[in-house]
Structures are given as structure tokens and as C-alpha cells.
PDB file of N, CA and C in Angstrom:
ATOM      1  N   PRO L  30      -2.361 -38.088-113.832  1.00 59.00           N
ATOM      2  CA  PRO L  30      -3.425 -37.465-113.049  1.00 59.00           C
ATOM      3  C   PRO L  30      -4.743 -37.437-113.817  1.00 59.00           C
ATOM      4  N   PRO L  31      -5.844 -37.518-113.123  1.00 78.00           N
ATOM      5  CA  PRO L  31      -7.141 -37.544-113.803  1.00 78.00           C
ATOM      6  C   PRO L  31      -7.473 -36.243-114.525  1.00 78.00           C
ATOM      7  N   PHE L  32      -6.930 -35.112-114.052  1.00 72.00           N
ATOM      8  CA  PHE L  32      -7.222 -33.849-114.727  1.00 72.00           C
ATOM      9  C   PHE L  32      -6.655 -33.831-116.138  1.00 72.00           C
ATOM     10  N   ASP L  33      -5.514 -34.462-116.338  1.00 79.00           N
ATOM     11  CA  ASP L  33      -4.930 -34.526-117.678  1.00 79.00           C
ATOM     12  C   ASP L  33      -5.841 -35.289-118.628  1.00 79.00           C
ATOM     13  N   LEU L  34      -6.406 -36.372-118.147  1.00 84.00           N
ATOM     14  CA  LEU L  34      -7.316 -37.161-118.967  1.00 84.00           C
ATOM     15  C   LEU L  34      -8.586 -36.373-119.271  1.00 84.00           C
ATOM     16  N   VAL L  35      -9.101 -35.696-118.266  1.00 80.00           N
ATOM     17  CA  VAL L  35     -10.308 -34.887-118.464  1.00 80.00           C
ATOM     18  C   VAL L  35     -10.038 -33.799-119.494  1.00 80.00           C
ATOM     19  N   LEU L  36      -8.908 -33.129-119.375  1.00 79.00           N
ATOM     20  CA  LEU L  36      -8.561 -32.079-120.321  1.00 79.00           C
ATOM     21  C   LEU L  36      -8.423 -32.635-121.735  1.00 79.00           C
ATOM     22  N   ALA L  37      -7.806 -33.784-121.873  1.00 84.00           N
ATOM     23  CA  ALA L  37      -7.641 -34.396-123.199  1.00 84.00           C
ATOM     24  C   ALA L  37      -8.989 -34.772-123.802  1.00 84.00           C
ATOM     25  N   VAL L  38      -9.890 -35.307-122.986  1.00 85.00           N
ATOM     26  CA  VAL L  38     -11.218 -35.688-123.486  1.00 85.00           C
ATOM     27  C   VAL L  38     -12.004 -34.451-123.897  1.00 85.00           C
ATOM     28  N   ILE L  39     -11.953 -33.408-123.076  1.00 80.00           N
ATOM     29  CA  ILE L  39     -12.684 -32.187-123.414  1.00 80.00           C
ATOM     30  C   ILE L  39     -12.114 -31.554-124.677  1.00 80.00           C
ATOM     31  N   ALA L  40     -10.804 -31.543-124.811  1.00 82.00           N
ATOM     32  CA  ALA L  40     -10.179 -30.990-126.018  1.00 82.00           C
ATOM     33  C   ALA L  40     -10.594 -31.792-127.254  1.00 82.00           C
ATOM     34  N   ALA L  41     -10.649 -33.105-127.114  1.00 88.00           N
ATOM     35  CA  ALA L  41     -11.084 -33.943-128.239  1.00 88.00           C
ATOM     36  C   ALA L  41     -12.540 -33.646-128.602  1.00 88.00           C
ATOM     37  N   LEU L  42     -13.378 -33.433-127.598  1.00 84.00           N
ATOM     38  CA  LEU L  42     -14.777 -33.090-127.862  1.00 84.00           C
ATOM     39  C   LEU L  42     -14.897 -31.750-128.575  1.00 84.00           C
ATOM     40  N   VAL L  43     -14.067 -30.794-128.193  1.00 80.00           N
ATOM     41  CA  VAL L  43     -14.082 -29.490-128.860  1.00 80.00           C
ATOM     42  C   VAL L  43     -13.685 -29.651-130.323  1.00 80.00           C
ATOM     43  N   MET L  44     -12.647 -30.420-130.584  1.00 87.00           N
ATOM     44  CA  MET L  44     -12.208 -30.622-131.962  1.00 87.00           C
ATOM     45  C   MET L  44     -13.273 -31.345-132.794  1.00 87.00           C
ATOM     46  N   LEU L  45     -13.900 -32.351-132.197  1.00 90.00           N
ATOM     47  CA  LEU L  45     -14.953 -33.084-132.898  1.00 90.00           C
ATOM     48  C   LEU L  45     -16.140 -32.174-133.196  1.00 90.00           C
ATOM     49  N   ALA L  46     -16.548 -31.385-132.212  1.00 82.00           N
ATOM     50  CA  ALA L  46     -17.666 -30.462-132.422  1.00 82.00           C
ATOM     51  C   ALA L  46     -17.335 -29.435-133.504  1.00 82.00           C
ATOM     52  N   ALA L  47     -16.114 -28.934-133.497  1.00 82.00           N
ATOM     53  CA  ALA L  47     -15.710 -27.958-134.515  1.00 82.00           C
ATOM     54  C   ALA L  47     -15.713 -28.573-135.908  1.00 82.00           C
ATOM     55  N   MET L  48     -15.234 -29.810-136.008  1.00 89.00           N
ATOM     56  CA  MET L  48     -15.207 -30.484-137.302  1.00 89.00           C
ATOM     57  C   MET L  48     -16.625 -30.706-137.828  1.00 89.00           C
ATOM     58  N   LYS L  49     -17.491 -31.201-136.968  1.00 86.00           N
ATOM     59  CA  LYS L  49     -18.869 -31.453-137.390  1.00 86.00           C
ATOM     60  C   LYS L  49     -19.592 -30.157-137.710  1.00 86.00           C
ATOM     61  N   SER L  50     -19.326 -29.116-136.928  1.00 77.00           N
ATOM     62  CA  SER L  50     -19.960 -27.832-137.170  1.00 77.00           C
ATOM     63  C   SER L  50     -19.524 -27.251-138.509  1.00 77.00           C
ATOM     64  N   LYS L  51     -18.245 -27.345-138.799  1.00 83.00           N
ATOM     65  CA  LYS L  51     -17.745 -26.823-140.073  1.00 83.00           C
ATOM     66  C   LYS L  51     -18.396 -27.546-141.245  1.00 83.00           C
ATOM     67  N   ARG L  52     -18.465 -28.855-141.140  1.00 86.00           N
ATOM     68  CA  ARG L  52     -19.087 -29.638-142.207  1.00 86.00           C
ATOM     69  C   ARG L  52     -20.565 -29.268-142.360  1.00 86.00           C
ATOM     70  N   TRP L  53     -21.250 -29.112-141.214  1.00 77.00           N
ATOM     71  CA  TRP L  53     -22.671 -28.765-141.248  1.00 77.00           C
ATOM     72  C   TRP L  53     -22.879 -27.387-141.861  1.00 77.00           C
ATOM     73  N   VAL L  54     -22.044 -26.432-141.481  1.00 76.00           N
ATOM     74  CA  VAL L  54     -22.176 -25.074-142.014  1.00 76.00           C
ATOM     75  C   VAL L  54     -21.950 -25.084-143.518  1.00 76.00           C
ATOM     76  N   GLN L  55     -20.947 -25.802-143.963  1.00 80.00           N
ATOM     77  CA  GLN L  55     -20.641 -25.813-145.398  1.00 80.00           C
ATOM     78  C   GLN L  55     -21.779 -26.398-146.210  1.00 80.00           C
ATOM     79  N   THR L  56     -22.431 -27.431-145.683  1.00 78.00           N
ATOM     80  CA  THR L  56     -23.459 -28.105-146.484  1.00 78.00           C
ATOM     81  C   THR L  56     -24.862 -27.556-146.263  1.00 78.00           C
ATOM     82  N   THR L  57     -25.203 -27.227-145.034  1.00 75.00           N
ATOM     83  CA  THR L  57     -26.588 -26.906-144.714  1.00 75.00           C
ATOM     84  C   THR L  57     -26.870 -25.424-144.629  1.00 75.00           C
ATOM     85  N   LEU L  58     -26.046 -24.716-143.897  1.00 72.00           N
ATOM     86  CA  LEU L  58     -26.363 -23.321-143.624  1.00 72.00           C
ATOM     87  C   LEU L  58     -26.341 -22.459-144.873  1.00 72.00           C
ATOM     88  N   ALA L  59     -25.418 -22.710-145.761  1.00 75.00           N
ATOM     89  CA  ALA L  59     -25.348 -21.892-146.977  1.00 75.00           C
ATOM     90  C   ALA L  59     -26.648 -21.991-147.770  1.00 75.00           C
ATOM     91  N   ASP L  60     -27.187 -23.204-147.924  1.00 75.00           N
ATOM     92  CA  ASP L  60     -28.450 -23.378-148.642  1.00 75.00           C
ATOM     93  C   ASP L  60     -29.609 -22.756-147.879  1.00 75.00           C
ATOM     94  N   ALA L  61     -29.592 -22.895-146.568  1.00 73.00           N
ATOM     95  CA  ALA L  61     -30.691 -22.374-145.749  1.00 73.00           C
ATOM     96  C   ALA L  61     -30.722 -20.848-145.781  1.00 73.00           C
ATOM     97  N   VAL L  62     -29.556 -20.242-145.712  1.00 72.00           N
ATOM     98  CA  VAL L  62     -29.515 -18.784-145.754  1.00 72.00           C
ATOM     99  C   VAL L  62     -29.974 -18.284-147.122  1.00 72.00           C
ATOM    100  N   ALA L  63     -29.571 -18.982-148.156  1.00 76.00           N
ATOM    101  CA  ALA L  63     -29.998 -18.599-149.507  1.00 76.00           C
ATOM    102  C   ALA L  63     -31.513 -18.715-149.654  1.00 76.00           C
ATOM    103  N   ALA L  64     -32.117 -19.700-148.973  1.00 76.00           N
ATOM    104  CA  ALA L  64     -33.564 -19.898-149.047  1.00 76.00           C
ATOM    105  C   ALA L  64     -34.300 -19.126-147.953  1.00 76.00           C
ATOM    106  N   HIS L  65     -33.571 -18.385-147.133  1.00 72.00           N
ATOM    107  CA  HIS L  65     -34.149 -17.584-146.050  1.00 72.00           C
ATOM    108  C   HIS L  65     -34.906 -18.412-145.026  1.00 72.00           C
ATOM    109  N   ARG L  66     -34.345 -19.577-144.668  1.00 69.00           N
ATOM    110  CA  ARG L  66     -34.958 -20.429-143.636  1.00 69.00           C
ATOM    111  C   ARG L  66     -34.391 -20.058-142.274  1.00 69.00           C
ATOM    112  N   ARG L  67     -35.260 -19.678-141.352  1.00 73.00           N
ATOM    113  CA  ARG L  67     -34.827 -19.244-140.029  1.00 73.00           C
ATOM    114  C   ARG L  67     -34.415 -20.399-139.128  1.00 73.00           C
ATOM    115  N   THR L  68     -34.995 -21.575-139.312  1.00 74.00           N
ATOM    116  CA  THR L  68     -34.678 -22.693-138.413  1.00 74.00           C
ATOM    117  C   THR L  68     -33.209 -23.101-138.532  1.00 74.00           C
ATOM    118  N   ALA L  69     -32.662 -23.042-139.718  1.00 69.00           N
ATOM    119  CA  ALA L  69     -31.255 -23.411-139.896  1.00 69.00           C
ATOM    120  C   ALA L  69     -30.344 -22.390-139.227  1.00 69.00           C
ATOM    121  N   VAL L  70     -30.700 -21.137-139.314  1.00 73.00           N
ATOM    122  CA  VAL L  70     -29.895 -20.106-138.676  1.00 73.00           C
ATOM    123  C   VAL L  70     -29.966 -20.261-137.158  1.00 73.00           C
ATOM    124  N   ARG L  71     -31.126 -20.613-136.638  1.00 80.00           N
ATOM    125  CA  ARG L  71     -31.274 -20.859-135.207  1.00 80.00           C
ATOM    126  C   ARG L  71     -30.433 -22.067-134.788  1.00 80.00           C
ATOM    127  N   SER L  72     -30.423 -23.103-135.599  1.00 76.00           N
ATOM    128  CA  SER L  72     -29.595 -24.276-135.315  1.00 76.00           C
ATOM    129  C   SER L  72     -28.113 -23.909-135.319  1.00 76.00           C
ATOM    130  N   PHE L  73     -27.732 -23.020-136.213  1.00 76.00           N
ATOM    131  CA  PHE L  73     -26.350 -22.555-136.253  1.00 76.00           C
ATOM    132  C   PHE L  73     -25.991 -21.840-134.951  1.00 76.00           C
ATOM    133  N   ALA L  74     -26.895 -21.019-134.454  1.00 81.00           N
ATOM    134  CA  ALA L  74     -26.653 -20.312-133.197  1.00 81.00           C
ATOM    135  C   ALA L  74     -26.493 -21.294-132.040  1.00 81.00           C
ATOM    136  N   VAL L  75     -27.289 -22.346-132.019  1.00 83.00           N
ATOM    137  CA  VAL L  75     -27.177 -23.371-130.975  1.00 83.00           C
ATOM    138  C   VAL L  75     -25.839 -24.094-131.090  1.00 83.00           C
ATOM    139  N   SER L  76     -25.414 -24.372-132.300  1.00 77.00           N
ATOM    140  CA  SER L  76     -24.126 -25.033-132.523  1.00 77.00           C
ATOM    141  C   SER L  76     -22.975 -24.175-132.018  1.00 77.00           C
ATOM    142  N   VAL L  77     -23.016 -22.903-132.300  1.00 82.00           N
ATOM    143  CA  VAL L  77     -21.966 -21.995-131.836  1.00 82.00           C
ATOM    144  C   VAL L  77     -21.964 -21.927-130.314  1.00 82.00           C
ATOM    145  N   ALA L  78     -23.142 -21.893-129.716  1.00 88.00           N
ATOM    146  CA  ALA L  78     -23.238 -21.856-128.254  1.00 88.00           C
ATOM    147  C   ALA L  78     -22.658 -23.129-127.631  1.00 88.00           C
ATOM    148  N   ALA L  79     -22.936 -24.278-128.233  1.00 84.00           N
ATOM    149  CA  ALA L  79     -22.408 -25.538-127.704  1.00 84.00           C
ATOM    150  C   ALA L  79     -20.881 -25.570-127.795  1.00 84.00           C
ATOM    151  N   GLU L  80     -20.337 -25.113-128.896  1.00 79.00           N
ATOM    152  CA  GLU L  80     -18.878 -25.068-129.028  1.00 79.00           C
ATOM    153  C   GLU L  80     -18.269 -24.101-128.014  1.00 79.00           C
ATOM    154  N   THR L  81     -18.946 -23.007-127.768  1.00 87.00           N
ATOM    155  CA  THR L  81     -18.460 -22.036-126.782  1.00 87.00           C
ATOM    156  C   THR L  81     -18.408 -22.653-125.392  1.00 87.00           C
ATOM    157  N   VAL L  82     -19.437 -23.418-125.039  1.00 89.00           N
ATOM    158  CA  VAL L  82     -19.461 -24.081-123.735  1.00 89.00           C
ATOM    159  C   VAL L  82     -18.303 -25.074-123.620  1.00 89.00           C
ATOM    160  N   LEU L  83     -18.059 -25.826-124.670  1.00 82.00           N
ATOM    161  CA  LEU L  83     -16.946 -26.777-124.641  1.00 82.00           C
ATOM    162  C   LEU L  83     -15.601 -26.072-124.494  1.00 82.00           C
ATOM    163  N   VAL L  84     -15.416 -24.963-125.185  1.00 83.00           N
ATOM    164  CA  VAL L  84     -14.161 -24.220-125.077  1.00 83.00           C
ATOM    165  C   VAL L  84     -14.001 -23.663-123.663  1.00 83.00           C
ATOM    166  N   LEU L  85     -15.084 -23.169-123.088  1.00 89.00           N
ATOM    167  CA  LEU L  85     -15.009 -22.681-121.703  1.00 89.00           C
ATOM    168  C   LEU L  85     -14.656 -23.807-120.740  1.00 89.00           C
ATOM    169  N   ALA L  86     -15.148 -25.010-120.995  1.00 86.00           N
ATOM    170  CA  ALA L  86     -14.797 -26.154-120.152  1.00 86.00           C
ATOM    171  C   ALA L  86     -13.306 -26.462-120.256  1.00 86.00           C
ATOM    172  N   VAL L  87     -12.756 -26.371-121.455  1.00 82.00           N
ATOM    173  CA  VAL L  87     -11.323 -26.595-121.632  1.00 82.00           C
ATOM    174  C   VAL L  87     -10.529 -25.541-120.871  1.00 82.00           C
ATOM    175  N   LEU L  88     -10.950 -24.301-120.973  1.00 86.00           N
ATOM    176  CA  LEU L  88     -10.256 -23.234-120.257  1.00 86.00           C
ATOM    177  C   LEU L  88     -10.357 -23.413-118.744  1.00 86.00           C
ATOM    178  N   ALA L  89     -11.515 -23.849-118.259  1.00 88.00           N
ATOM    179  CA  ALA L  89     -11.677 -24.090-116.825  1.00 88.00           C
ATOM    180  C   ALA L  89     -10.767 -25.231-116.364  1.00 88.00           C
ATOM    181  N   ALA L  90     -10.714 -26.306-117.142  1.00 84.00           N
ATOM    182  CA  ALA L  90      -9.844 -27.427-116.779  1.00 84.00           C
ATOM    183  C   ALA L  90      -8.378 -27.000-116.802  1.00 84.00           C
ATOM    184  N   ALA L  91      -8.004 -26.197-117.784  1.00 83.00           N
ATOM    185  CA  ALA L  91      -6.628 -25.697-117.843  1.00 83.00           C
ATOM    186  C   ALA L  91      -6.328 -24.818-116.628  1.00 83.00           C
ATOM    187  N   GLY L  92      -7.301 -24.015-116.226  1.00 86.00           N
ATOM    188  CA  GLY L  92      -7.122 -23.173-115.053  1.00 86.00           C
ATOM    189  C   GLY L  92      -6.907 -23.988-113.787  1.00 86.00           C
ATOM    190  N   VAL L  93      -7.655 -25.089-113.669  1.00 85.00           N
ATOM    191  CA  VAL L  93      -7.486 -25.965-112.514  1.00 85.00           C
ATOM    192  C   VAL L  93      -6.102 -26.605-112.535  1.00 85.00           C
ATOM    193  N   LEU L  94      -5.661 -27.030-113.703  1.00 79.00           N
ATOM    194  CA  LEU L  94      -4.343 -27.657-113.810  1.00 79.00           C
ATOM    195  C   LEU L  94      -3.219 -26.673-113.484  1.00 79.00           C
ATOM    196  N   VAL L  95      -3.373 -25.442-113.880  1.00 83.00           N
ATOM    197  CA  VAL L  95      -2.339 -24.448-113.634  1.00 83.00           C
ATOM    198  C   VAL L  95      -2.203 -24.156-112.138  1.00 83.00           C
ATOM    199  N   THR L  96      -3.332 -24.171-111.425  1.00 84.00           N
ATOM    200  CA  THR L  96      -3.298 -23.820-110.000  1.00 84.00           C
ATOM    201  C   THR L  96      -3.038 -25.009-109.094  1.00 84.00           C
ATOM    202  N   SER L  97      -3.060 -26.230-109.614  1.00 78.00           N
ATOM    203  CA  SER L  97      -2.836 -27.393-108.759  1.00 78.00           C
ATOM    204  C   SER L  97      -1.342 -27.679-108.623  1.00 78.00           C
ATOM    205  N   SER L  98      -1.007 -28.297-107.522  1.00 78.00           N
ATOM    206  CA  SER L  98       0.390 -28.648-107.276  1.00 78.00           C
ATOM    207  C   SER L  98       0.764 -29.902-108.056  1.00 78.00           C
ATOM    208  N   PRO L  99       1.972 -29.999-108.554  1.00 74.00           N
ATOM    209  CA  PRO L  99       2.401 -31.204-109.269  1.00 74.00           C
ATOM    210  C   PRO L  99       2.383 -32.423-108.344  1.00 74.00           C
ATOM    211  N   GLY L 100       1.912 -33.511-108.849  1.00 69.00           N
ATOM    212  CA  GLY L 100       1.904 -34.761-108.099  1.00 69.00           C
ATOM    213  C   GLY L 100       0.777 -34.912-107.118  1.00 69.00           C
ATOM    214  N   THR L 101      -0.219 -34.001-107.140  1.00 56.00           N
ATOM    215  CA  THR L 101      -1.355 -34.143-106.226  1.00 56.00           C
ATOM    216  C   THR L 101      -2.627 -34.304-106.989  1.00 56.00           C
TER     217      THR L 101
END
């Protein structure tokens, strides 16, 4: 079913975003916070918001799959 593929793609995007975000936080945000740069902290907030949207999309797709009938 196409919903399974959509769910798998969205889950992969969430994992990729989390991996990139973790790497970015480890390298960039620590230095920026130490130097008191606000733009990096703002970028961090945008990154967290984007990951949140992706997770909500996964939950929405899972909700659709749970309520749909098998084989339709």
C-alpha cells in the first residue's frame, strides 16, 4: 500500500534530520553558545521545529494507517 511507503519515507526523513541536527549541535551550537551568538541559537530553534513537524507527520501517517482497513 502507498501509505506504508509514505510512512517509511517520512520515518527516514525524521532519522536523517535527527542525525544532521545532532551533528550540527555538537559542532556549531556549543561554540556559538560559548561566544553568545544569537543567530546560532535561533537556527537551533528552527531545527527543533522542523524535526517536530516531521515527527508529527509520522504520527499522522501512523494514525491514518491504524484507522484504514487492511487491503484498501
